[in-house]
Amino acid sequence: MTMRASLERMPGDELLRLARVLKIPIVKRNIKRSWLVEEVMKELEKRNERKISPIRLVTPAISLDNVTKRFGKKVAVRKLNLKVNPGEIVGLVGPNGAGKTTTLRMLTGIIRANSGNIKVDGYDIRDKPIQAKERIGYIPEKPTCYPSLTAREYIMFTARIYSVPHETALIRMREFIELFHFDEFIDTYIGILSKGNLQRALLIGIFTREPPYILALDEPIYGLDPRGAWNLKKLLRQLRDDGSAILVSTHILEVAADLCDRFVIMNEGDVVGKGTIDELKALFPEAVSLEEIFLSLTGGIPK
Amino acid sequence: MSTFKLMRNEVRMLFNQFKLAIKTPSMLLFYGLTFFGILFVSSVISSFVSFAPLLSNLASLLEDTISRGMIFAATAVLSASSVVSGYFGLGPAALLTIEDESLMMSAPVKPHQMFLSRYLRRIIRKISFLAIGILSVFPLLTSASLFFFAAVSLLSIVTIFLEINYLLGALSSYVRFRLSLRVKHRVRHLVVIGLGALALLPAHPWLVSNLVAVYIIPSNAIALFLTESTGLFAQGINPIYSMIFIFIGFAICLLLTANITGYNYFESFSASKGREETEGRFSKIIRGDIDFSQSRFNDPMIWIMIKDFWSRLRSPMQIWKYIYAIVGTVFVLYLNIVRPLWFPPVPVPTGLEFALVPAFILMVILFVQMASVTSMLSFVDERDNIYLLKVSPFHSRDIILSKYLLSLFEIVITVIPACGFLIYFIHIEGYLSLITLAAPLSIIFAATGSAVGAYVPVMTNDPQTLPVPLAFSFPIINLGLGAILVFLVAMFAESILVLIILPVYTLSLVCIFLAFSTRALNNYK
């Protein structure tokens, strides 16, 4: 039903492109939109029947065992143990310089840990980097993208990198363009997008893949307006319920409290607290919010 | 993920850049200025001087001055310097960008695929610029009676040789990486001397006289190509064989570099991004701790100049620039006063003496141009802070003037030793009056640099990245203005009017360019 709704809202040129991708013969000079939607639907249903069973994530989907990262003499992350299971959103919170971004960069294979094991969907990021990276979606702390691509070109390029079938990419792109109200920017060059719109383009790029996802999101709400932020939070909750594993790094505690099932609190490279909000509250009975727990764990509540 | 998909994306990005360039009026203006500027300058030069007799005699004139081995040694030195500098460089990671780090390093893409696609981008850009360059110097080629195909093949082969050197540098950086995994002691870096010596070895007379060794070693193959295609020490060997072997050498080096590109280069790139901000240890010792709140200067212009001076001093290269300025000035004074026998000027072949004055003037212009890059970077170096500077309670003209004056100072201290060396080595009649042209050139080029630099945030919302058309048009604008200045001086050399025309020309250009800079600053997005 969602797919049909997406197709019905699809602009004419996109629908035609999809029909061409699906190799639907278009011989008449004038065709009705409703006929084309029906033909596309039929072809998609036919292809869906042939599809193999949906992907299931390994438990834990993200696993970091005794991970340490040093930059020269400075220890950025010390003996970190962290697991994220499918159907779970884990918040990685901590002050600036706590090691959150370094953790996500190790998890996504951008940098290597000095010691310890990192696995994504059961694949070791060091031994099987391509398989691990195929599973994970990453939004960096400071979003950047190739400025001379249009948002549409970037999204379709991302789909190609992750081997998403062209037709799936087109349908899902349309779905998320609408969710993030991105229609007016889809053919804009990325170099002139605002930070919020760039973040939206990156998110759409990730979601062209088919769920369930393993996501590593570094400050995902960065730059989004309240509606965009609300939509993203709603989407992440829905993805979690559908079996995705999500690790969110943030120092905005309202976002973490609102979104995450569990928390890992880091300070100067060490894990100083972990658990659900109730478990953390039990450690600090006098604390009334995640903010107070966080402050107590990272240097005390200022007088 | 196939490498071709990545390559296709690179081509798409380049095509989009091209589309953007021809659709954006300011970019089109700067590209047009660059192309037609070079075309104009080369037409003017070729109308004044006929290069055909000069070039036809060049080979025989040079054969009296240099030996065949020197050409082979020069190309070997080029390769050796690439190997040595490459050893300390980033290797294949130098091609990566911050966007690659954000998007591609976490994607299921193999490092060699990223390298090859990025390298394709580098090659396409070089080919495009080479093609534009050759078209714009077409009048010069015609004047020199050079065959278009010969000029194109010469430039192409030299470019491929330089690319081979770049790839050798990348392979050299891989040696450093592998070595650092096994040996932790700093003595390991002595291996760079061995690598450099290895790259110099092909210049050994035995290898130069062995035709097989000449073909298979790129630095010798290019030397053979140069000698055979120019007629200089030509032995009657068809240069096409050298071309083929250079292409084969390039392919081998490219595939070898792709083969060694691993995930460790992702880490090297990330680490280099962190290091960019750090201060040189030596500059820190010299600079000490600076606290601007203690400044006794309240004038905004002086404050901005002092801020820029001390901030630039944080960059490791800046301190060496000042050391060069002081040591170089003292040394050229010594050379020109004492004229030591142990350091004689280079003898110029008698047949080339007629070209000395134009060469002298051209070198003055080029020296000032190279030194004036600092004025263009005075805005780019501010990065995003340029917006802070703009919203600060300073007048735009104060900001522009302070940038201009500090740049002028930096240009002057760099130009003085260079001009000193020039008048020592090319001691022509009337050198003293000609060298004084460096002063108006410095004054003008500092202003054009400020104007071009100030336009960066108008053309892009990334003020730290200099757009290609701006970077290219800067030397062309300067070359054009320098040529007009020389033309005016030549026209009015016999008249007292030169004393009026020269300052009027200089000052009016400075005022115009500074007005452009102020206008640009007021138009930031």
PDB file of C-alpha atoms in Angstrom, chain B residues 180-430:
ATOM      1  CA  SER B 180      57.680   2.000  10.621  1.00  0.00           C
ATOM      2  CA  LEU B 181      55.802  -1.253  11.344  1.00  0.00           C
ATOM      3  CA  ARG B 182      59.082  -3.130  11.853  1.00  0.00           C
ATOM      4  CA  VAL B 183      61.529  -0.529  13.154  1.00  0.00           C
ATOM      5  CA  LYS B 184      60.576   2.080  15.725  1.00  0.00           C
ATOM      6  CA  HIS B 185      63.921   3.864  16.037  1.00  0.00           C
ATOM      7  CA  ARG B 186      64.272   7.172  14.167  1.00  0.00           C
ATOM      8  CA  VAL B 187      67.383   5.877  12.427  1.00  0.00           C
ATOM      9  CA  ARG B 188      65.009   4.066  10.058  1.00  0.00           C
ATOM     10  CA  HIS B 189      64.458   7.335   8.208  1.00  0.00           C
ATOM     11  CA  LEU B 190      68.038   7.136   6.917  1.00  0.00           C
ATOM     12  CA  VAL B 191      66.616   4.751   4.339  1.00  0.00           C
ATOM     13  CA  VAL B 192      65.394   7.823   2.453  1.00  0.00           C
ATOM     14  CA  ILE B 193      69.016   8.574   1.519  1.00  0.00           C
ATOM     15  CA  GLY B 194      69.254   5.118  -0.047  1.00  0.00           C
ATOM     16  CA  LEU B 195      65.992   5.628  -1.925  1.00  0.00           C
ATOM     17  CA  GLY B 196      67.155   8.989  -3.217  1.00  0.00           C
ATOM     18  CA  ALA B 197      70.477   7.495  -4.302  1.00  0.00           C
ATOM     19  CA  LEU B 198      68.626   4.679  -6.055  1.00  0.00           C
ATOM     20  CA  ALA B 199      66.615   7.239  -8.025  1.00  0.00           C
ATOM     21  CA  LEU B 200      69.858   9.052  -8.950  1.00  0.00           C
ATOM     22  CA  LEU B 201      71.614   5.866 -10.054  1.00  0.00           C
ATOM     23  CA  PRO B 202      70.154   5.896 -13.623  1.00  0.00           C
ATOM     24  CA  ALA B 203      72.259   9.011 -14.333  1.00  0.00           C
ATOM     25  CA  HIS B 204      75.436   6.868 -14.012  1.00  0.00           C
ATOM     26  CA  PRO B 205      77.366   7.022 -17.326  1.00  0.00           C
ATOM     27  CA  TRP B 206      77.227   3.233 -17.715  1.00  0.00           C
ATOM     28  CA  LEU B 207      73.427   3.222 -17.528  1.00  0.00           C
ATOM     29  CA  VAL B 208      73.157   6.283 -19.775  1.00  0.00           C
ATOM     30  CA  SER B 209      75.221   4.561 -22.463  1.00  0.00           C
ATOM     31  CA  ASN B 210      73.217   1.304 -22.225  1.00  0.00           C
ATOM     32  CA  LEU B 211      70.177   1.649 -24.516  1.00  0.00           C
ATOM     33  CA  VAL B 212      68.106  -1.011 -22.721  1.00  0.00           C
ATOM     34  CA  ALA B 213      68.660   0.733 -19.371  1.00  0.00           C
ATOM     35  CA  VAL B 214      67.779   4.055 -20.977  1.00  0.00           C
ATOM     36  CA  TYR B 215      64.452   2.711 -22.242  1.00  0.00           C
ATOM     37  CA  ILE B 216      63.277   0.898 -19.129  1.00  0.00           C
ATOM     38  CA  ILE B 217      64.173   3.600 -16.583  1.00  0.00           C
ATOM     39  CA  PRO B 218      61.637   6.466 -16.869  1.00  0.00           C
ATOM     40  CA  SER B 219      64.066   9.274 -15.945  1.00  0.00           C
ATOM     41  CA  ASN B 220      66.463   8.120 -18.676  1.00  0.00           C
ATOM     42  CA  ALA B 221      63.665   7.480 -21.170  1.00  0.00           C
ATOM     43  CA  ILE B 222      62.381  11.061 -20.772  1.00  0.00           C
ATOM     44  CA  ALA B 223      65.920  12.432 -21.107  1.00  0.00           C
ATOM     45  CA  LEU B 224      66.345  10.431 -24.318  1.00  0.00           C
ATOM     46  CA  PHE B 225      62.978  11.693 -25.556  1.00  0.00           C
ATOM     47  CA  LEU B 226      64.004  15.295 -24.829  1.00  0.00           C
ATOM     48  CA  THR B 227      67.354  14.955 -26.571  1.00  0.00           C
ATOM     49  CA  GLU B 228      65.988  13.175 -29.615  1.00  0.00           C
ATOM     50  CA  SER B 229      62.874  15.326 -30.077  1.00  0.00           C
ATOM     51  CA  THR B 230      64.705  18.662 -29.647  1.00  0.00           C
ATOM     52  CA  GLY B 231      67.823  17.731 -31.556  1.00  0.00           C
ATOM     53  CA  LEU B 232      70.018  18.482 -28.542  1.00  0.00           C
ATOM     54  CA  PHE B 233      72.742  15.778 -28.462  1.00  0.00           C
ATOM     55  CA  ALA B 234      70.492  13.767 -30.782  1.00  0.00           C
ATOM     56  CA  GLN B 235      71.821  10.350 -31.771  1.00  0.00           C
ATOM     57  CA  GLY B 236      69.264   9.616 -34.438  1.00  0.00           C
ATOM     58  CA  ILE B 237      67.124   7.288 -32.305  1.00  0.00           C
ATOM     59  CA  ASN B 238      63.386   7.469 -32.935  1.00  0.00           C
ATOM     60  CA  PRO B 239      61.811   9.186 -29.849  1.00  0.00           C
ATOM     61  CA  ILE B 240      58.646   7.126 -30.282  1.00  0.00           C
ATOM     62  CA  TYR B 241      60.340   4.199 -28.465  1.00  0.00           C
ATOM     63  CA  SER B 242      61.003   6.413 -25.440  1.00  0.00           C
ATOM     64  CA  MET B 243      57.343   7.482 -25.519  1.00  0.00           C
ATOM     65  CA  ILE B 244      56.160   3.874 -25.501  1.00  0.00           C
ATOM     66  CA  PHE B 245      58.439   2.951 -22.607  1.00  0.00           C
ATOM     67  CA  ILE B 246      57.389   6.016 -20.605  1.00  0.00           C
ATOM     68  CA  PHE B 247      53.746   4.970 -21.038  1.00  0.00           C
ATOM     69  CA  ILE B 248      54.596   1.433 -19.929  1.00  0.00           C
ATOM     70  CA  GLY B 249      56.520   2.814 -16.931  1.00  0.00           C
ATOM     71  CA  PHE B 250      53.566   5.015 -16.018  1.00  0.00           C
ATOM     72  CA  ALA B 251      51.130   2.072 -16.195  1.00  0.00           C
ATOM     73  CA  ILE B 252      53.424  -0.066 -14.011  1.00  0.00           C
ATOM     74  CA  CYS B 253      53.853   2.693 -11.410  1.00  0.00           C
ATOM     75  CA  LEU B 254      50.101   3.406 -11.377  1.00  0.00           C
ATOM     76  CA  LEU B 255      49.153  -0.240 -10.869  1.00  0.00           C
ATOM     77  CA  LEU B 256      51.862  -0.681  -8.239  1.00  0.00           C
ATOM     78  CA  THR B 257      50.578   2.346  -6.327  1.00  0.00           C
ATOM     79  CA  ALA B 258      46.984   1.108  -6.589  1.00  0.00           C
ATOM     80  CA  ASN B 259      48.198  -2.234  -5.293  1.00  0.00           C
ATOM     81  CA  ILE B 260      49.824  -0.764  -2.183  1.00  0.00           C
ATOM     82  CA  THR B 261      46.871   1.511  -1.363  1.00  0.00           C
ATOM     83  CA  GLY B 262      45.342   0.024   1.744  1.00  0.00           C
ATOM     84  CA  TYR B 263      43.125   0.987   4.663  1.00  0.00           C
ATOM     85  CA  ASN B 264      46.146   2.402   6.489  1.00  0.00           C
ATOM     86  CA  TYR B 265      45.979   5.390   4.132  1.00  0.00           C
ATOM     87  CA  PHE B 266      42.517   6.236   5.490  1.00  0.00           C
ATOM     88  CA  GLU B 267      44.144   6.599   8.873  1.00  0.00           C
ATOM     89  CA  SER B 268      47.058   8.612   7.410  1.00  0.00           C
ATOM     90  CA  PHE B 269      44.562  10.995   5.836  1.00  0.00           C
ATOM     91  CA  SER B 270      42.593  11.424   9.081  1.00  0.00           C
ATOM     92  CA  ALA B 271      45.788  12.014  11.035  1.00  0.00           C
ATOM     93  CA  SER B 272      46.981  14.596   8.510  1.00  0.00           C
ATOM     94  CA  LYS B 273      43.729  16.515   8.911  1.00  0.00           C
ATOM     95  CA  GLY B 274      44.401  16.765  12.624  1.00  0.00           C
ATOM     96  CA  ARG B 275      48.014  17.827  12.100  1.00  0.00           C
ATOM     97  CA  GLU B 276      47.062  20.657   9.737  1.00  0.00           C
ATOM     98  CA  GLU B 277      46.167  22.889  12.621  1.00  0.00           C
ATOM     99  CA  THR B 278      49.239  22.228  14.690  1.00  0.00           C
ATOM    100  CA  GLU B 279      52.001  24.694  15.049  1.00  0.00           C
ATOM    101  CA  GLY B 280      55.596  24.117  14.069  1.00  0.00           C
ATOM    102  CA  ARG B 281      57.761  23.462  17.125  1.00  0.00           C
ATOM    103  CA  PHE B 282      60.418  25.877  15.920  1.00  0.00           C
ATOM    104  CA  SER B 283      57.917  28.690  15.316  1.00  0.00           C
ATOM    105  CA  LYS B 284      56.487  28.155  18.773  1.00  0.00           C
ATOM    106  CA  ILE B 285      59.925  28.636  20.329  1.00  0.00           C
ATOM    107  CA  ILE B 286      60.496  31.829  18.348  1.00  0.00           C
ATOM    108  CA  ARG B 287      56.962  33.151  18.739  1.00  0.00           C
ATOM    109  CA  GLY B 288      56.440  32.358  22.423  1.00  0.00           C
ATOM    110  CA  ASP B 289      53.037  33.115  23.952  1.00  0.00           C
ATOM    111  CA  ILE B 290      51.072  35.970  22.498  1.00  0.00           C
ATOM    112  CA  ASP B 291      48.192  37.621  24.300  1.00  0.00           C
ATOM    113  CA  PHE B 292      46.331  40.042  22.081  1.00  0.00           C
ATOM    114  CA  SER B 293      44.342  41.462  24.977  1.00  0.00           C
ATOM    115  CA  GLN B 294      47.584  43.062  26.156  1.00  0.00           C
ATOM    116  CA  SER B 295      48.095  44.860  22.842  1.00  0.00           C
ATOM    117  CA  ARG B 296      48.733  48.586  23.195  1.00  0.00           C
ATOM    118  CA  PHE B 297      47.552  49.241  19.650  1.00  0.00           C
ATOM    119  CA  ASN B 298      43.976  50.422  19.356  1.00  0.00           C
ATOM    120  CA  ASP B 299      44.007  51.178  15.658  1.00  0.00           C
ATOM    121  CA  PRO B 300      41.996  48.467  13.860  1.00  0.00           C
ATOM    122  CA  MET B 301      44.388  48.324  10.919  1.00  0.00           C
ATOM    123  CA  ILE B 302      47.431  47.777  13.083  1.00  0.00           C
ATOM    124  CA  TRP B 303      45.539  45.267  15.210  1.00  0.00           C
ATOM    125  CA  ILE B 304      44.562  43.203  12.129  1.00  0.00           C
ATOM    126  CA  MET B 305      48.119  43.352  10.798  1.00  0.00           C
ATOM    127  CA  ILE B 306      49.574  42.211  14.108  1.00  0.00           C
ATOM    128  CA  LYS B 307      46.958  39.461  14.375  1.00  0.00           C
ATOM    129  CA  ASP B 308      47.765  38.233  10.870  1.00  0.00           C
ATOM    130  CA  PHE B 309      51.495  38.435  11.449  1.00  0.00           C
ATOM    131  CA  TRP B 310      51.395  36.314  14.612  1.00  0.00           C
ATOM    132  CA  SER B 311      48.780  33.888  13.273  1.00  0.00           C
ATOM    133  CA  ARG B 312      50.825  33.290  10.143  1.00  0.00           C
ATOM    134  CA  LEU B 313      53.860  32.731  12.283  1.00  0.00           C
ATOM    135  CA  ARG B 314      52.090  29.640  13.632  1.00  0.00           C
ATOM    136  CA  SER B 315      52.513  27.934  10.269  1.00  0.00           C
ATOM    137  CA  PRO B 316      55.795  26.000  10.173  1.00  0.00           C
ATOM    138  CA  MET B 317      56.786  27.415   6.774  1.00  0.00           C
ATOM    139  CA  GLN B 318      56.392  31.070   7.725  1.00  0.00           C
ATOM    140  CA  ILE B 319      59.359  31.209  10.056  1.00  0.00           C
ATOM    141  CA  TRP B 320      61.556  29.712   7.332  1.00  0.00           C
ATOM    142  CA  LYS B 321      60.328  32.411   4.976  1.00  0.00           C
ATOM    143  CA  TYR B 322      61.591  35.112   7.333  1.00  0.00           C
ATOM    144  CA  ILE B 323      64.869  33.272   7.830  1.00  0.00           C
ATOM    145  CA  TYR B 324      65.241  33.034   4.030  1.00  0.00           C
ATOM    146  CA  ALA B 325      64.479  36.761   3.727  1.00  0.00           C
ATOM    147  CA  ILE B 326      67.168  37.742   6.229  1.00  0.00           C
ATOM    148  CA  VAL B 327      69.850  35.210   5.249  1.00  0.00           C
ATOM    149  CA  GLY B 328      69.090  35.619   1.523  1.00  0.00           C
ATOM    150  CA  THR B 329      69.310  39.425   1.674  1.00  0.00           C
ATOM    151  CA  VAL B 330      72.638  39.318   3.527  1.00  0.00           C
ATOM    152  CA  PHE B 331      73.984  36.707   1.100  1.00  0.00           C
ATOM    153  CA  VAL B 332      73.003  38.609  -2.074  1.00  0.00           C
ATOM    154  CA  LEU B 333      74.512  41.784  -0.642  1.00  0.00           C
ATOM    155  CA  TYR B 334      77.742  39.849  -0.071  1.00  0.00           C
ATOM    156  CA  LEU B 335      77.604  38.343  -3.587  1.00  0.00           C
ATOM    157  CA  ASN B 336      76.996  41.647  -5.338  1.00  0.00           C
ATOM    158  CA  ILE B 337      79.573  43.588  -3.320  1.00  0.00           C
ATOM    159  CA  VAL B 338      82.386  41.010  -3.043  1.00  0.00           C
ATOM    160  CA  ARG B 339      81.681  38.988  -6.252  1.00  0.00           C
ATOM    161  CA  PRO B 340      83.442  35.876  -4.837  1.00  0.00           C
ATOM    162  CA  LEU B 341      85.408  33.706  -7.233  1.00  0.00           C
ATOM    163  CA  TRP B 342      84.123  30.485  -5.655  1.00  0.00           C
ATOM    164  CA  PHE B 343      80.539  31.356  -6.744  1.00  0.00           C
ATOM    165  CA  PRO B 344      80.754  32.647 -10.329  1.00  0.00           C
ATOM    166  CA  PRO B 345      77.671  33.745 -12.303  1.00  0.00           C
ATOM    167  CA  VAL B 346      76.394  31.256 -14.904  1.00  0.00           C
ATOM    168  CA  PRO B 347      78.012  32.002 -18.299  1.00  0.00           C
ATOM    169  CA  VAL B 348      75.438  32.870 -20.966  1.00  0.00           C
ATOM    170  CA  PRO B 349      76.154  31.571 -24.517  1.00  0.00           C
ATOM    171  CA  THR B 350      77.064  34.501 -26.743  1.00  0.00           C
ATOM    172  CA  GLY B 351      74.387  33.552 -29.231  1.00  0.00           C
ATOM    173  CA  LEU B 352      71.702  33.981 -26.589  1.00  0.00           C
ATOM    174  CA  GLU B 353      72.771  37.432 -25.370  1.00  0.00           C
ATOM    175  CA  PHE B 354      70.112  39.211 -27.432  1.00  0.00           C
ATOM    176  CA  ALA B 355      67.417  37.460 -25.356  1.00  0.00           C
ATOM    177  CA  LEU B 356      68.868  38.536 -22.000  1.00  0.00           C
ATOM    178  CA  VAL B 357      66.888  41.742 -21.439  1.00  0.00           C
ATOM    179  CA  PRO B 358      63.438  40.175 -22.141  1.00  0.00           C
ATOM    180  CA  ALA B 359      64.449  37.185 -20.008  1.00  0.00           C
ATOM    181  CA  PHE B 360      65.563  39.509 -17.201  1.00  0.00           C
ATOM    182  CA  ILE B 361      62.276  41.455 -17.243  1.00  0.00           C
ATOM    183  CA  LEU B 362      60.212  38.274 -17.462  1.00  0.00           C
ATOM    184  CA  MET B 363      62.048  36.835 -14.467  1.00  0.00           C
ATOM    185  CA  VAL B 364      61.457  39.994 -12.421  1.00  0.00           C
ATOM    186  CA  ILE B 365      57.739  39.732 -13.186  1.00  0.00           C
ATOM    187  CA  LEU B 366      57.705  36.013 -12.344  1.00  0.00           C
ATOM    188  CA  PHE B 367      59.604  36.491  -9.057  1.00  0.00           C
ATOM    189  CA  VAL B 368      57.198  39.201  -7.925  1.00  0.00           C
ATOM    190  CA  GLN B 369      54.251  37.088  -9.061  1.00  0.00           C
ATOM    191  CA  MET B 370      55.432  34.061  -7.066  1.00  0.00           C
ATOM    192  CA  ALA B 371      56.001  36.199  -3.991  1.00  0.00           C
ATOM    193  CA  SER B 372      52.584  37.838  -4.310  1.00  0.00           C
ATOM    194  CA  VAL B 373      50.666  34.571  -3.808  1.00  0.00           C
ATOM    195  CA  THR B 374      50.816  35.463  -0.118  1.00  0.00           C
ATOM    196  CA  SER B 375      48.513  38.464  -0.743  1.00  0.00           C
ATOM    197  CA  MET B 376      45.890  36.214  -2.361  1.00  0.00           C
ATOM    198  CA  LEU B 377      46.113  33.812   0.560  1.00  0.00           C
ATOM    199  CA  SER B 378      45.736  36.565   3.178  1.00  0.00           C
ATOM    200  CA  PHE B 379      41.963  36.150   2.868  1.00  0.00           C
ATOM    201  CA  VAL B 380      41.909  32.402   2.222  1.00  0.00           C
ATOM    202  CA  ASP B 381      44.034  31.775   5.343  1.00  0.00           C
ATOM    203  CA  GLU B 382      41.310  33.381   7.463  1.00  0.00           C
ATOM    204  CA  ARG B 383      39.015  30.428   6.574  1.00  0.00           C
ATOM    205  CA  ASP B 384      35.586  30.850   8.194  1.00  0.00           C
ATOM    206  CA  ASN B 385      37.027  33.557  10.447  1.00  0.00           C
ATOM    207  CA  ILE B 386      36.691  35.924   7.522  1.00  0.00           C
ATOM    208  CA  TYR B 387      33.000  36.203   8.405  1.00  0.00           C
ATOM    209  CA  LEU B 388      33.918  37.053  12.016  1.00  0.00           C
ATOM    210  CA  LEU B 389      36.297  39.707  10.720  1.00  0.00           C
ATOM    211  CA  LYS B 390      33.587  41.085   8.478  1.00  0.00           C
ATOM    212  CA  VAL B 391      31.015  41.406  11.275  1.00  0.00           C
ATOM    213  CA  SER B 392      33.597  42.892  13.668  1.00  0.00           C
ATOM    214  CA  PRO B 393      33.302  46.642  14.281  1.00  0.00           C
ATOM    215  CA  PHE B 394      35.942  47.513  11.669  1.00  0.00           C
ATOM    216  CA  HIS B 395      35.476  49.443   8.454  1.00  0.00           C
ATOM    217  CA  SER B 396      35.812  47.296   5.344  1.00  0.00           C
ATOM    218  CA  ARG B 397      38.518  49.634   4.055  1.00  0.00           C
ATOM    219  CA  ASP B 398      40.552  49.115   7.258  1.00  0.00           C
ATOM    220  CA  ILE B 399      40.372  45.340   6.828  1.00  0.00           C
ATOM    221  CA  ILE B 400      41.400  45.563   3.168  1.00  0.00           C
ATOM    222  CA  LEU B 401      44.179  48.074   3.766  1.00  0.00           C
ATOM    223  CA  SER B 402      45.663  46.081   6.632  1.00  0.00           C
ATOM    224  CA  LYS B 403      45.655  42.885   4.532  1.00  0.00           C
ATOM    225  CA  TYR B 404      47.186  44.812   1.642  1.00  0.00           C
ATOM    226  CA  LEU B 405      49.966  46.448   3.645  1.00  0.00           C
ATOM    227  CA  LEU B 406      51.022  43.262   5.432  1.00  0.00           C
ATOM    228  CA  SER B 407      51.008  41.377   2.122  1.00  0.00           C
ATOM    229  CA  LEU B 408      53.106  44.102   0.527  1.00  0.00           C
ATOM    230  CA  PHE B 409      55.639  43.789   3.332  1.00  0.00           C
ATOM    231  CA  GLU B 410      55.808  40.010   2.868  1.00  0.00           C
ATOM    232  CA  ILE B 411      56.159  40.341  -0.906  1.00  0.00           C
ATOM    233  CA  VAL B 412      58.954  42.865  -0.587  1.00  0.00           C
ATOM    234  CA  ILE B 413      61.018  40.800   1.851  1.00  0.00           C
ATOM    235  CA  THR B 414      60.672  37.767  -0.446  1.00  0.00           C
ATOM    236  CA  VAL B 415      61.433  39.651  -3.656  1.00  0.00           C
ATOM    237  CA  ILE B 416      64.593  41.429  -2.429  1.00  0.00           C
ATOM    238  CA  PRO B 417      66.839  38.313  -2.218  1.00  0.00           C
ATOM    239  CA  ALA B 418      65.395  36.913  -5.471  1.00  0.00           C
ATOM    240  CA  CYS B 419      66.145  40.139  -7.347  1.00  0.00           C
ATOM    241  CA  GLY B 420      69.593  40.240  -5.748  1.00  0.00           C
ATOM    242  CA  PHE B 421      70.365  36.782  -7.145  1.00  0.00           C
ATOM    243  CA  LEU B 422      68.984  37.815 -10.525  1.00  0.00           C
ATOM    244  CA  ILE B 423      71.220  40.863 -10.911  1.00  0.00           C
ATOM    245  CA  TYR B 424      74.187  38.787  -9.775  1.00  0.00           C
ATOM    246  CA  PHE B 425      73.588  36.011 -12.283  1.00  0.00           C
ATOM    247  CA  ILE B 426      72.287  38.085 -15.220  1.00  0.00           C
ATOM    248  CA  HIS B 427      74.446  41.169 -15.035  1.00  0.00           C
ATOM    249  CA  ILE B 428      73.067  43.069 -18.018  1.00  0.00           C
ATOM    250  CA  GLU B 429      73.659  46.677 -18.952  1.00  0.00           C
ATOM    251  CA  GLY B 430      71.146  48.971 -17.248  1.00  0.00           C
TER     252      GLY B 430
END
